[in-house]
Tab-separated table of C-alpha atoms (C1' of nucleotides) in Angstrom:
chain	number	residue	atom	x	y	z
A	923	MET	CA	-141.611	-5.975	13.809
A	924	THR	CA	-142.723	-4.676	10.492
A	925	GLN	CA	-141.327	-5.899	7.201
A	926	THR	CA	-139.586	-2.712	6.018
A	927	LEU	CA	-137.548	-4.340	3.326
A	928	ARG	CA	-139.260	-5.324	0.221
A	929	ALA	CA	-138.143	-8.232	-1.970
A	930	PRO	CA	-136.258	-7.363	-5.035
A	931	ARG	CA	-138.006	-7.205	-8.143
A	932	SER	CA	-138.302	-10.544	-10.124
A	933	ASP	CA	-136.620	-9.440	-13.322
A	934	ASN	CA	-133.650	-7.773	-11.641
A	935	ARG	CA	-131.578	-6.119	-14.086
A	936	LEU	CA	-128.472	-5.961	-11.604
A	937	PRO	CA	-126.816	-9.329	-13.129
A	938	GLN	CA	-127.090	-7.769	-16.588
A	939	ILE	CA	-125.509	-4.617	-15.574
A	940	LEU	CA	-122.604	-6.521	-13.927
A	941	ASP	CA	-122.171	-8.879	-16.917
A	942	GLU	CA	-121.815	-5.903	-19.300
A	943	SER	CA	-119.575	-4.103	-16.988
A	944	ALA	CA	-117.310	-7.074	-16.659
A	945	ARG	CA	-117.178	-7.391	-20.380
A	946	LEU	CA	-116.408	-3.737	-20.996
A	947	PHE	CA	-113.876	-3.685	-18.304
A	948	ARG	CA	-112.177	-6.540	-19.565
A	949	GLU	CA	-112.202	-5.409	-23.071
A	950	LYS	CA	-111.320	-1.761	-22.736
A	951	GLY	CA	-109.930	-1.485	-19.162
A	952	TYR	CA	-111.492	0.471	-16.276
A	953	ALA	CA	-110.508	3.958	-17.398
A	954	ALA	CA	-111.555	3.691	-20.981
A	955	THR	CA	-114.781	2.347	-20.141
A	956	SER	CA	-117.439	5.106	-19.437
A	957	MET	CA	-120.709	4.780	-17.577
A	958	ARG	CA	-122.385	5.711	-20.988
A	959	ASP	CA	-120.689	2.719	-22.596
A	960	ILE	CA	-122.427	0.539	-19.807
A	961	ALA	CA	-125.553	2.353	-19.979
A	962	THR	CA	-125.763	1.698	-23.720
A	963	ALA	CA	-124.866	-1.938	-23.209
A	964	VAL	CA	-127.643	-2.492	-20.871
A	965	ASP	CA	-129.953	-0.143	-22.783
A	966	MET	CA	-130.429	2.268	-19.919
A	967	LEU	CA	-129.696	5.871	-19.395
A	968	PRO	CA	-126.517	6.767	-17.709
A	969	GLY	CA	-128.116	8.397	-14.777
A	970	SER	CA	-130.188	5.044	-14.071
A	971	LEU	CA	-127.074	3.194	-13.187
A	972	TYR	CA	-126.658	5.335	-10.009
A	973	TYR	CA	-129.710	3.772	-8.574
A	974	HIS	CA	-127.881	0.451	-8.439
A	975	PHE	CA	-124.363	1.688	-7.733
A	976	ALA	CA	-123.291	4.918	-5.940
A	977	ALA	CA	-120.181	5.337	-8.119
A	978	LYS	CA	-118.227	3.899	-10.972
A	979	GLU	CA	-115.756	2.360	-8.589
A	980	ASP	CA	-118.310	0.639	-6.731
A	981	LEU	CA	-119.333	-0.960	-9.927
A	982	LEU	CA	-115.955	-2.266	-10.538
A	983	VAL	CA	-115.579	-3.562	-6.918
A	984	ALA	CA	-118.678	-5.652	-7.441
A	985	VAL	CA	-117.396	-7.145	-10.624
A	986	TYR	CA	-114.005	-7.706	-9.112
A	987	GLU	CA	-115.475	-9.266	-6.021
A	988	GLU	CA	-117.670	-11.598	-8.040
A	989	GLY	CA	-114.583	-12.646	-10.255
A	990	VAL	CA	-112.706	-13.510	-7.148
A	991	ARG	CA	-115.637	-15.439	-5.838
A	992	LEU	CA	-115.896	-17.286	-9.107
A	993	ILE	CA	-112.218	-18.285	-9.257
A	994	THR	CA	-111.965	-19.096	-5.692
A	995	ASP	CA	-115.090	-21.441	-5.899
A	996	LYS	CA	-113.898	-23.161	-8.883
A	997	VAL	CA	-110.471	-23.801	-7.471
A	998	ARG	CA	-111.652	-24.841	-4.008
A	999	ALA	CA	-114.001	-27.455	-5.697
A	1000	ALA	CA	-111.207	-28.725	-7.811
A	1001	ILE	CA	-108.876	-29.221	-4.931
A	1002	ALA	CA	-111.513	-31.112	-2.898
A	1003	ARG	CA	-111.498	-33.813	-5.364
A	1004	GLN	CA	-107.827	-34.706	-4.998
A	1005	THR	CA	-105.838	-36.142	-2.230
A	1006	ASP	CA	-102.125	-36.069	-3.541
A	1007	PRO	CA	-100.493	-32.745	-2.972
A	1008	TRP	CA	-99.246	-32.793	-6.569
A	1009	GLN	CA	-102.648	-33.603	-7.852
A	1010	LYS	CA	-104.212	-30.988	-5.817
A	1011	LEU	CA	-102.029	-28.390	-7.191
A	1012	GLU	CA	-102.341	-29.563	-10.765
A	1013	ALA	CA	-106.241	-29.449	-10.237
A	1014	ALA	CA	-105.871	-25.925	-8.862
A	1015	ALA	CA	-103.874	-24.800	-11.778
A	1016	VAL	CA	-106.218	-26.248	-14.239
A	1017	ALA	CA	-109.258	-24.664	-12.456
A	1018	HIS	CA	-107.414	-21.298	-12.413
A	1019	LEU	CA	-106.611	-21.097	-15.809
A	1020	GLU	CA	-110.175	-22.479	-16.865
A	1021	ALA	CA	-111.711	-19.790	-14.783
A	1022	LEU	CA	-109.660	-17.234	-16.197
A	1023	LEU	CA	-109.702	-18.176	-20.075
A	1024	LYS	CA	-113.214	-20.051	-20.358
A	1025	THR	CA	-115.558	-18.664	-17.432
A	1026	GLY	CA	-115.990	-15.242	-19.039
A	1027	ASP	CA	-115.310	-11.756	-18.204
A	1028	TYR	CA	-115.483	-11.501	-14.354
A	1029	ALA	CA	-112.381	-13.507	-13.780
A	1030	LEU	CA	-110.176	-11.802	-16.213
A	1031	VAL	CA	-111.155	-8.268	-14.622
A	1032	VAL	CA	-109.397	-9.595	-11.554
A	1033	ILE	CA	-106.074	-9.949	-13.170
A	1034	ARG	CA	-106.516	-7.163	-15.822
A	1035	VAL	CA	-107.582	-4.310	-13.725
A	1036	LEU	CA	-104.832	-2.985	-11.513
A	1037	PRO	CA	-105.833	-2.042	-7.919
A	1038	GLN	CA	-103.929	1.198	-8.522
A	1039	ASP	CA	-106.346	2.210	-11.263
A	1040	VAL	CA	-108.935	2.629	-8.616
A	1041	PRO	CA	-107.288	4.463	-5.898
A	1042	LYS	CA	-110.211	4.575	-3.289
A	1043	ALA	CA	-110.841	0.873	-3.530
A	1044	ALA	CA	-107.419	-0.193	-4.097
A	1045	ALA	CA	-106.904	-1.618	-0.610
A	1046	ARG	CA	-110.098	-3.688	-0.895
A	1047	LEU	CA	-109.033	-5.218	-4.259
A	1048	VAL	CA	-105.434	-6.010	-2.954
A	1049	ALA	CA	-107.095	-7.779	0.113
A	1050	LEU	CA	-109.309	-9.774	-2.097
A	1051	ARG	CA	-106.338	-10.922	-4.218
A	1052	ASP	CA	-104.254	-11.703	-1.178
A	1053	GLY	CA	-106.668	-13.909	0.306
A	1054	TYR	CA	-106.821	-15.999	-3.077
A	1055	ASP	CA	-103.081	-16.118	-3.337
A	1056	ASN	CA	-102.885	-17.755	0.025
A	1057	LEU	CA	-104.895	-20.628	-1.372
A	1058	PHE	CA	-101.977	-21.465	-3.739
A	1059	ALA	CA	-99.398	-20.892	-0.960
A	1060	GLN	CA	-101.129	-23.622	1.124
A	1061	LEU	CA	-100.835	-26.083	-1.899
A	1062	VAL	CA	-97.295	-25.407	-2.490
A	1063	ALA	CA	-96.516	-25.753	1.152
A	1064	ALA	CA	-97.965	-29.229	1.048
A	1065	LEU	CA	-95.644	-30.400	-1.712
A	1066	PRO	CA	-93.149	-32.818	-1.010
A	1067	LEU	CA	-90.147	-30.864	-2.290
A	1068	PRO	CA	-86.228	-30.929	-1.654
A	1069	PRO	CA	-85.603	-29.037	1.396
A	1070	GLN	CA	-83.568	-26.296	-0.314
A	1071	THR	CA	-86.493	-25.562	-2.631
A	1072	ASP	CA	-87.748	-21.828	-2.726
A	1073	ARG	CA	-91.387	-22.488	-2.298
A	1074	GLN	CA	-92.340	-18.712	-2.652
A	1075	SER	CA	-90.534	-18.561	-5.963
A	1076	PHE	CA	-92.194	-21.805	-7.021
A	1077	ARG	CA	-95.557	-20.337	-6.361
A	1078	LEU	CA	-94.789	-16.994	-7.948
A	1079	LEU	CA	-93.280	-18.752	-11.087
A	1080	LEU	CA	-96.462	-20.999	-11.618
A	1081	LEU	CA	-99.084	-18.390	-10.851
A	1082	GLY	CA	-97.412	-15.689	-12.686
A	1083	ALA	CA	-97.020	-17.855	-15.793
A	1084	LEU	CA	-100.825	-18.738	-15.590
A	1085	ASN	CA	-102.005	-15.276	-15.083
A	1086	TRP	CA	-99.816	-14.011	-17.948
A	1087	SER	CA	-101.444	-16.525	-20.346
A	1088	GLN	CA	-104.245	-14.273	-21.010
A	1089	HIS	CA	-102.009	-12.270	-23.227
A	1090	TRP	CA	-101.197	-14.868	-25.686
A	1091	TYR	CA	-104.147	-17.349	-25.275
A	1092	HIS	CA	-106.503	-17.461	-27.986
A	1093	ASP	CA	-109.683	-19.520	-28.345
A	1094	GLY	CA	-108.847	-21.647	-31.376
A	1095	GLY	CA	-105.330	-22.429	-30.411
A	1096	ARG	CA	-103.772	-25.912	-30.287
A	1097	HIS	CA	-103.636	-25.869	-26.362
A	1098	SER	CA	-106.723	-25.708	-24.143
A	1099	PRO	CA	-106.459	-24.142	-20.732
A	1100	ARG	CA	-106.481	-27.633	-19.283
A	1101	THR	CA	-103.294	-28.796	-21.402
A	1102	ILE	CA	-101.678	-25.393	-20.823
A	1103	ALA	CA	-101.823	-25.707	-16.889
A	1104	ARG	CA	-100.839	-29.316	-17.152
A	1105	SER	CA	-97.774	-28.747	-19.267
A	1106	PHE	CA	-96.731	-25.873	-17.107
A	1107	LEU	CA	-97.012	-28.215	-14.186
A	1108	ARG	CA	-95.004	-30.935	-15.879
A	1109	LEU	CA	-92.199	-28.752	-16.432
A	1110	LEU	CA	-92.130	-27.702	-12.781
A	1111	ARG	CA	-92.721	-31.045	-11.488
A	1112	GLU	CA	-90.104	-32.888	-13.476
A	1113	ALA	CA	-87.592	-30.834	-11.449
A	1114	GLN	CA	-88.475	-32.655	-8.335
A	1115	LEU	CA	-88.488	-36.120	-9.270
A	1116	PRO	CA	-85.768	-38.664	-8.373
B	1312	MET	CA	-77.730	20.495	-52.651
B	1313	THR	CA	-78.606	22.906	-50.271
B	1314	GLN	CA	-78.895	22.012	-46.504
B	1315	THR	CA	-82.591	22.315	-45.936
B	1316	LEU	CA	-82.770	20.608	-42.545
B	1317	ARG	CA	-81.569	22.424	-39.584
B	1318	ALA	CA	-79.823	20.829	-36.703
B	1319	PRO	CA	-82.277	20.375	-33.832
B	1320	ARG	CA	-81.863	22.834	-30.925
B	1321	SER	CA	-79.294	21.987	-28.181
B	1322	ASP	CA	-81.615	22.034	-25.177
B	1323	ASN	CA	-84.193	19.675	-26.744
B	1324	ARG	CA	-87.015	18.933	-24.585
B	1325	LEU	CA	-88.117	15.995	-26.364
B	1326	PRO	CA	-86.330	13.352	-23.976
B	1327	GLN	CA	-88.046	15.076	-21.076
B	1328	ILE	CA	-91.432	14.648	-22.771
B	1329	LEU	CA	-90.815	11.137	-23.244
B	1330	ASP	CA	-89.483	10.427	-19.877
B	1331	GLU	CA	-92.432	12.032	-18.205
B	1332	SER	CA	-94.941	10.312	-20.591
B	1333	ALA	CA	-93.362	6.861	-19.673
B	1334	ARG	CA	-93.687	7.674	-16.010
B	1335	LEU	CA	-97.245	8.531	-16.317
B	1336	PHE	CA	-98.268	5.761	-18.663
B	1337	ARG	CA	-96.696	3.341	-16.258
B	1338	GLU	CA	-98.097	4.998	-13.065
B	1339	LYS	CA	-101.635	5.476	-14.144
B	1340	GLY	CA	-102.058	3.625	-17.521
B	1341	TYR	CA	-102.566	5.094	-20.928
B	1342	ALA	CA	-106.079	5.962	-20.840
B	1343	ALA	CA	-106.050	7.463	-17.472
B	1344	THR	CA	-103.090	9.732	-18.469
B	1345	SER	CA	-104.280	12.933	-19.932
B	1346	MET	CA	-102.318	15.151	-22.345
B	1347	ARG	CA	-102.514	17.908	-19.595
B	1348	ASP	CA	-101.031	15.568	-16.967
B	1349	ILE	CA	-97.850	15.211	-19.299
B	1350	ALA	CA	-97.783	19.043	-20.182
B	1351	THR	CA	-98.025	19.842	-16.401
B	1352	ALA	CA	-95.041	17.398	-15.695
B	1353	VAL	CA	-92.857	18.887	-18.251
B	1354	ASP	CA	-94.121	22.463	-17.462
B	1355	MET	CA	-95.553	23.210	-20.828
B	1356	LEU	CA	-99.174	24.046	-22.135
B	1357	PRO	CA	-101.117	21.052	-23.576
B	1358	GLY	CA	-101.005	22.370	-26.965
B	1359	SER	CA	-97.247	22.802	-27.006
B	1360	LEU	CA	-96.985	18.880	-27.043
B	1361	TYR	CA	-98.395	18.876	-30.473
B	1362	TYR	CA	-95.545	20.401	-31.758
B	1363	HIS	CA	-93.648	17.184	-31.067
B	1364	PHE	CA	-96.220	14.683	-31.331
B	1365	ALA	CA	-99.344	14.652	-33.720
B	1366	ALA	CA	-101.365	12.719	-31.217
B	1367	LYS	CA	-101.507	11.053	-27.982
B	1368	GLU	CA	-101.169	7.795	-29.473
B	1369	ASP	CA	-97.898	8.684	-31.187
B	1370	LEU	CA	-96.638	9.711	-27.800
B	1371	LEU	CA	-97.255	6.305	-26.568
B	1372	VAL	CA	-95.794	4.655	-29.628
B	1373	ALA	CA	-92.694	6.610	-29.088
B	1374	VAL	CA	-92.503	5.463	-25.493
B	1375	TYR	CA	-93.048	1.932	-26.431
B	1376	GLU	CA	-90.492	1.594	-29.034
B	1377	GLU	CA	-88.032	3.053	-26.717
B	1378	GLY	CA	-88.923	0.620	-24.274
B	1379	VAL	CA	-88.608	-2.397	-26.548
B	1380	ARG	CA	-85.379	-1.016	-27.811
B	1381	LEU	CA	-84.137	-0.800	-24.096
B	1382	ILE	CA	-84.858	-4.172	-23.212
B	1383	THR	CA	-83.745	-5.752	-26.413
B	1384	ASP	CA	-80.324	-4.154	-26.175
B	1385	LYS	CA	-79.820	-5.111	-22.606
B	1386	VAL	CA	-80.716	-8.701	-23.352
B	1387	ARG	CA	-78.810	-8.925	-26.468
B	1388	ALA	CA	-75.616	-7.611	-24.699
B	1389	ALA	CA	-76.088	-10.078	-21.868
B	1390	ILE	CA	-76.521	-13.095	-24.232
B	1391	ALA	CA	-73.281	-11.942	-26.224
B	1392	ARG	CA	-71.208	-12.483	-22.981
B	1393	GLN	CA	-72.206	-16.211	-22.617
B	1394	THR	CA	-71.530	-19.222	-24.767
B	1395	ASP	CA	-73.292	-22.180	-22.742
B	1396	PRO	CA	-77.032	-22.216	-23.909
B	1397	TRP	CA	-78.304	-22.487	-20.267
B	1398	GLN	CA	-75.994	-19.623	-19.275
B	1399	LYS	CA	-77.336	-17.452	-22.224
B	1400	LEU	CA	-80.901	-18.082	-21.177
B	1401	GLU	CA	-80.083	-17.046	-17.532
B	1402	ALA	CA	-78.291	-13.957	-18.534
B	1403	ALA	CA	-81.198	-13.242	-20.769
B	1404	ALA	CA	-83.658	-13.773	-17.936
B	1405	VAL	CA	-81.588	-11.728	-15.650
B	1406	ALA	CA	-81.276	-8.766	-18.085
B	1407	HIS	CA	-84.890	-8.971	-18.994
B	1408	LEU	CA	-85.885	-8.665	-15.468
B	1409	GLU	CA	-83.401	-5.948	-14.479
B	1410	ALA	CA	-84.621	-4.009	-17.557
B	1411	LEU	CA	-88.153	-4.361	-16.288
B	1412	LEU	CA	-87.704	-3.651	-12.676
B	1413	LYS	CA	-84.627	-1.542	-12.425
B	1414	THR	CA	-84.321	0.456	-15.783
B	1415	GLY	CA	-87.255	2.702	-15.278
B	1416	ASP	CA	-90.519	3.427	-16.881
B	1417	TYR	CA	-90.046	2.632	-20.524
B	1418	ALA	CA	-89.642	-0.892	-20.270
B	1419	LEU	CA	-92.620	-1.208	-17.974
B	1420	VAL	CA	-94.900	0.586	-20.278
B	1421	VAL	CA	-94.238	-2.306	-22.767
B	1422	ILE	CA	-95.817	-4.917	-20.675
B	1423	ARG	CA	-98.252	-2.795	-18.807
B	1424	VAL	CA	-99.923	-1.079	-21.818
B	1425	LEU	CA	-101.910	-3.414	-23.779
B	1426	PRO	CA	-101.998	-2.991	-27.582
B	1427	GLN	CA	-105.796	-3.009	-27.662
B	1428	ASP	CA	-105.846	0.220	-25.618
B	1429	VAL	CA	-104.539	1.942	-28.630
B	1430	PRO	CA	-106.481	0.589	-31.336
B	1431	LYS	CA	-105.012	2.683	-34.101
B	1432	ALA	CA	-101.366	1.540	-33.207
B	1433	ALA	CA	-102.130	-1.943	-31.941
B	1434	ALA	CA	-100.559	-3.684	-34.958
B	1435	ARG	CA	-97.383	-1.751	-34.446
B	1436	LEU	CA	-97.083	-2.631	-30.837
B	1437	VAL	CA	-97.716	-6.234	-31.412
B	1438	ALA	CA	-95.167	-6.516	-33.995
B	1439	LEU	CA	-92.502	-4.912	-31.641
B	1440	ARG	CA	-93.404	-7.395	-28.909
B	1441	ASP	CA	-93.323	-10.334	-31.344
B	1442	GLY	CA	-89.813	-9.333	-32.551
B	1443	TYR	CA	-88.643	-9.330	-28.984
B	1444	ASP	CA	-90.297	-12.740	-28.097
B	1445	ASN	CA	-88.521	-14.391	-31.020
B	1446	LEU	CA	-85.318	-13.625	-29.262
B	1447	PHE	CA	-86.262	-15.857	-26.233
B	1448	ALA	CA	-87.655	-18.489	-28.604
B	1449	GLN	CA	-84.076	-18.883	-30.280
B	1450	LEU	CA	-82.668	-19.177	-26.732
B	1451	VAL	CA	-84.908	-21.817	-25.776
B	1452	ALA	CA	-84.513	-23.663	-29.109
B	1453	ALA	CA	-80.697	-23.968	-28.289
B	1454	LEU	CA	-81.319	-25.678	-24.958
B	1455	PRO	CA	-80.293	-29.477	-24.471
B	1456	LEU	CA	-83.713	-30.511	-23.540
B	1457	PRO	CA	-85.114	-33.944	-23.435
B	1458	PRO	CA	-86.969	-34.656	-26.894
B	1459	GLN	CA	-90.453	-34.623	-25.585
B	1460	THR	CA	-90.049	-31.271	-23.911
B	1461	ASP	CA	-92.637	-28.717	-25.007
B	1462	ARG	CA	-90.326	-25.712	-25.782
B	1463	GLN	CA	-93.152	-23.455	-26.407
B	1464	SER	CA	-94.630	-24.119	-23.070
B	1465	PHE	CA	-91.245	-23.807	-21.588
B	1466	ARG	CA	-90.654	-20.209	-23.027
B	1467	LEU	CA	-94.172	-19.035	-22.097
B	1468	LEU	CA	-93.789	-20.343	-18.665
B	1469	LEU	CA	-90.533	-18.538	-18.155
B	1470	LEU	CA	-91.392	-15.197	-19.865
B	1471	GLY	CA	-95.004	-14.934	-18.293
B	1472	ALA	CA	-93.561	-15.531	-14.788
B	1473	LEU	CA	-90.911	-12.836	-15.416
B	1474	ASN	CA	-93.308	-10.308	-16.778
B	1475	TRP	CA	-95.949	-10.905	-14.006
B	1476	SER	CA	-93.223	-10.240	-11.361
B	1477	GLN	CA	-94.152	-6.460	-12.079
B	1478	HIS	CA	-97.339	-7.041	-9.982
B	1479	TRP	CA	-95.669	-8.302	-6.777
B	1480	TYR	CA	-92.223	-7.105	-6.941
B	1481	HIS	CA	-91.215	-4.087	-4.801
B	1482	ASP	CA	-87.843	-2.287	-4.351
B	1483	GLY	CA	-86.900	-3.005	-0.735
B	1484	GLY	CA	-87.810	-6.639	-0.901
B	1485	ARG	CA	-85.594	-9.609	-0.058
B	1486	HIS	CA	-84.996	-10.611	-3.585
B	1487	SER	CA	-83.353	-8.583	-6.308
B	1488	PRO	CA	-84.426	-8.963	-9.990
B	1489	ARG	CA	-81.216	-10.833	-10.395
B	1490	THR	CA	-81.945	-13.435	-7.832
B	1491	ILE	CA	-85.545	-13.740	-8.725
B	1492	ALA	CA	-84.616	-14.546	-12.358
B	1493	ARG	CA	-82.076	-17.008	-11.184
B	1494	SER	CA	-84.349	-18.721	-8.948
B	1495	PHE	CA	-86.930	-19.018	-11.568
B	1496	LEU	CA	-84.389	-20.482	-13.962
B	1497	ARG	CA	-83.116	-23.019	-11.318
B	1498	LEU	CA	-86.618	-24.240	-10.741
B	1499	LEU	CA	-87.204	-24.844	-14.415
B	1500	ARG	CA	-83.564	-26.310	-15.098
B	1501	GLU	CA	-83.359	-28.869	-12.380
B	1502	ALA	CA	-86.134	-30.588	-14.337
B	1503	GLN	CA	-83.781	-31.432	-16.974
B	1504	LEU	CA	-80.679	-32.391	-15.198
B	1505	PRO	CA	-79.587	-36.013	-14.769
C	862	DC	C1'	-77.803	41.832	-38.501
C	863	DT	C1'	-81.386	39.708	-40.507
C	864	DA	C1'	-84.302	36.190	-42.144
C	865	DT	C1'	-86.099	31.756	-40.915
C	866	DA	C1'	-86.854	27.566	-38.830
C	867	DT	C1'	-87.616	25.977	-33.910
C	868	DA	C1'	-90.576	25.859	-30.238
C	869	DA	C1'	-93.357	27.584	-27.246
C	870	DC	C1'	-97.590	30.418	-25.693
C	871	DA	C1'	-102.726	31.672	-25.173
C	872	DA	C1'	-106.975	30.668	-25.942
C	873	DA	C1'	-110.507	28.194	-27.352
C	874	DC	C1'	-113.057	24.191	-29.887
C	875	DA	C1'	-116.477	20.424	-29.694
C	876	DG	C1'	-117.338	16.508	-27.261
C	877	DT	C1'	-117.057	13.427	-23.326
C	878	DC	C1'	-116.517	12.502	-18.381
C	879	DG	C1'	-118.807	11.035	-13.780
C	880	DT	C1'	-122.559	12.347	-11.372
C	881	DT	C1'	-126.894	15.042	-9.529
C	882	DT	C1'	-131.538	16.237	-9.371
C	883	DG	C1'	-136.381	16.074	-10.083
C	884	DT	C1'	-139.933	13.442	-12.206
C	885	DT	C1'	-142.131	9.619	-14.121
C	886	DT	C1'	-143.206	4.777	-14.874
C	887	DT	C1'	-143.296	0.073	-13.129
C	888	DT	C1'	-144.097	-3.346	-9.775
C	889	DC	C1'	-145.230	-5.489	-5.568
C	890	DT	C1'	-147.730	-5.419	-1.272
C	891	DA	C1'	-151.406	-4.844	1.991
D	686	DT	C1'	-157.351	-1.608	-5.781
D	687	DA	C1'	-154.946	2.049	-3.396
D	688	DG	C1'	-150.394	3.169	-1.624
D	689	DA	C1'	-145.669	2.916	-1.405
D	690	DA	C1'	-141.355	1.311	-2.938
D	691	DA	C1'	-138.402	0.305	-6.637
D	692	DA	C1'	-136.541	1.347	-10.787
D	693	DA	C1'	-136.266	3.755	-14.475
D	694	DC	C1'	-136.207	8.385	-17.505
D	695	DA	C1'	-134.929	13.354	-18.851
D	696	DA	C1'	-132.039	16.821	-18.450
D	697	DA	C1'	-128.556	19.035	-17.059
D	698	DC	C1'	-124.214	20.177	-13.945
D	699	DG	C1'	-119.241	21.699	-14.018
D	700	DA	C1'	-115.047	19.546	-15.030
D	701	DC	C1'	-112.159	17.465	-18.091
D	702	DT	C1'	-110.974	15.270	-22.906
D	703	DG	C1'	-107.865	15.340	-27.237
D	704	DT	C1'	-106.957	18.656	-30.374
D	705	DT	C1'	-106.750	23.109	-33.366
D	706	DT	C1'	-105.593	27.787	-34.379
D	707	DG	C1'	-103.234	32.119	-34.501
D	708	DT	C1'	-99.582	34.337	-32.366
D	709	DT	C1'	-95.203	35.122	-30.068
D	710	DA	C1'	-90.531	34.240	-28.442
D	711	DT	C1'	-86.081	32.211	-29.457
D	712	DA	C1'	-82.012	30.482	-31.234
D	713	DT	C1'	-79.273	29.773	-35.281
D	714	DA	C1'	-77.540	29.998	-40.372
D	715	DG	C1'	-76.183	32.941	-43.818
DNA sequence: CTATATAACAAACAGTCGTTTGTTTTTCTA
DNA sequence: TAGAAAAACAAACGACTGTTTGTTATATAG
């Protein structure tokens, strides 16, 4: 067999394209970010981007996938270090929020760009998010809660509040992502204590 | 004094323009909605919209203001019917969520369009939102909570979860906006009971 | 009835959009 | 070092963008 595929060039600029795309998609949103914006940011001509991505939507999907992968990895790693169900959930919440607010732009794109903004790729984005949501559903399922507790609402309450924090969080604030996540969880946990 | 101002025409089409703008801004977002989209929806020519609004941004601000007014009115009315602090908050949460998920498009534009999407009007939008947030801050301040409770986190947790519900709520679901708001509040309240 | 403010049309403006095409430069492999 | 693949440039395509301008129809007040 002949080696038909060549190794990618060493100074690959694809990461840079993704980085700047993530930054712009997060800052301005998907629709308001033009391919020319991205091209300018990476110091290329607009057409050159189409060597790496067939369409603007594919560029977003790539950023989105990387964002989901990033959050998922962080949360999985955080969970693995704990054994107690409540501590697992707290670790997950902290990791989730730190991924959103500290990791950078990829993660924020995931919760800022709506699937409906990218009709042709919407189903793919929704599937990616659902897979992640399932992670939290399992954590909540493992909690020792009173039998009448609505675990779905519990998950939606926590995850919604965490995701919404992007709108009011700012870097120099009194609370870090870690303390925010912890104080949310404390408010929720005290409900279930004797 | 002479009457220089004339009464507006009876079949004023301004409400229709606002309605369709709200619908489109909610469905597609601000950037992805064109003036031609709106003009088509109200069966006008694009240029005719500029008789009513000087710019696209002004159209958004008008929708946004109406949205804030709508939510605020609903919540204020709901609060007024209650006396107990917890019941006031629950009534406010229910009204808030019903305004978002049942009232229509105006209210959703308020939490779906980010101020940063409209640079020239951003400050105005932020001010409108802050005024509304203050309403909830007062309700939380009135709650009989243990002294060590972080009331700011409490408010952000509740309001964030309520606002995020737009992303997963769908009309035919098992839970109505009212039951969602109530179950969120129950999860939060049980923490503070003896 | 007529004057006038209201509200729309009709048509275009310059600029930007995502994308395509053909060509050139750069880099790695054999 | 020659050849090929990778990665960029250069330039344009048609469609669409927010907006402006001049004109026309319509309703209402005097």
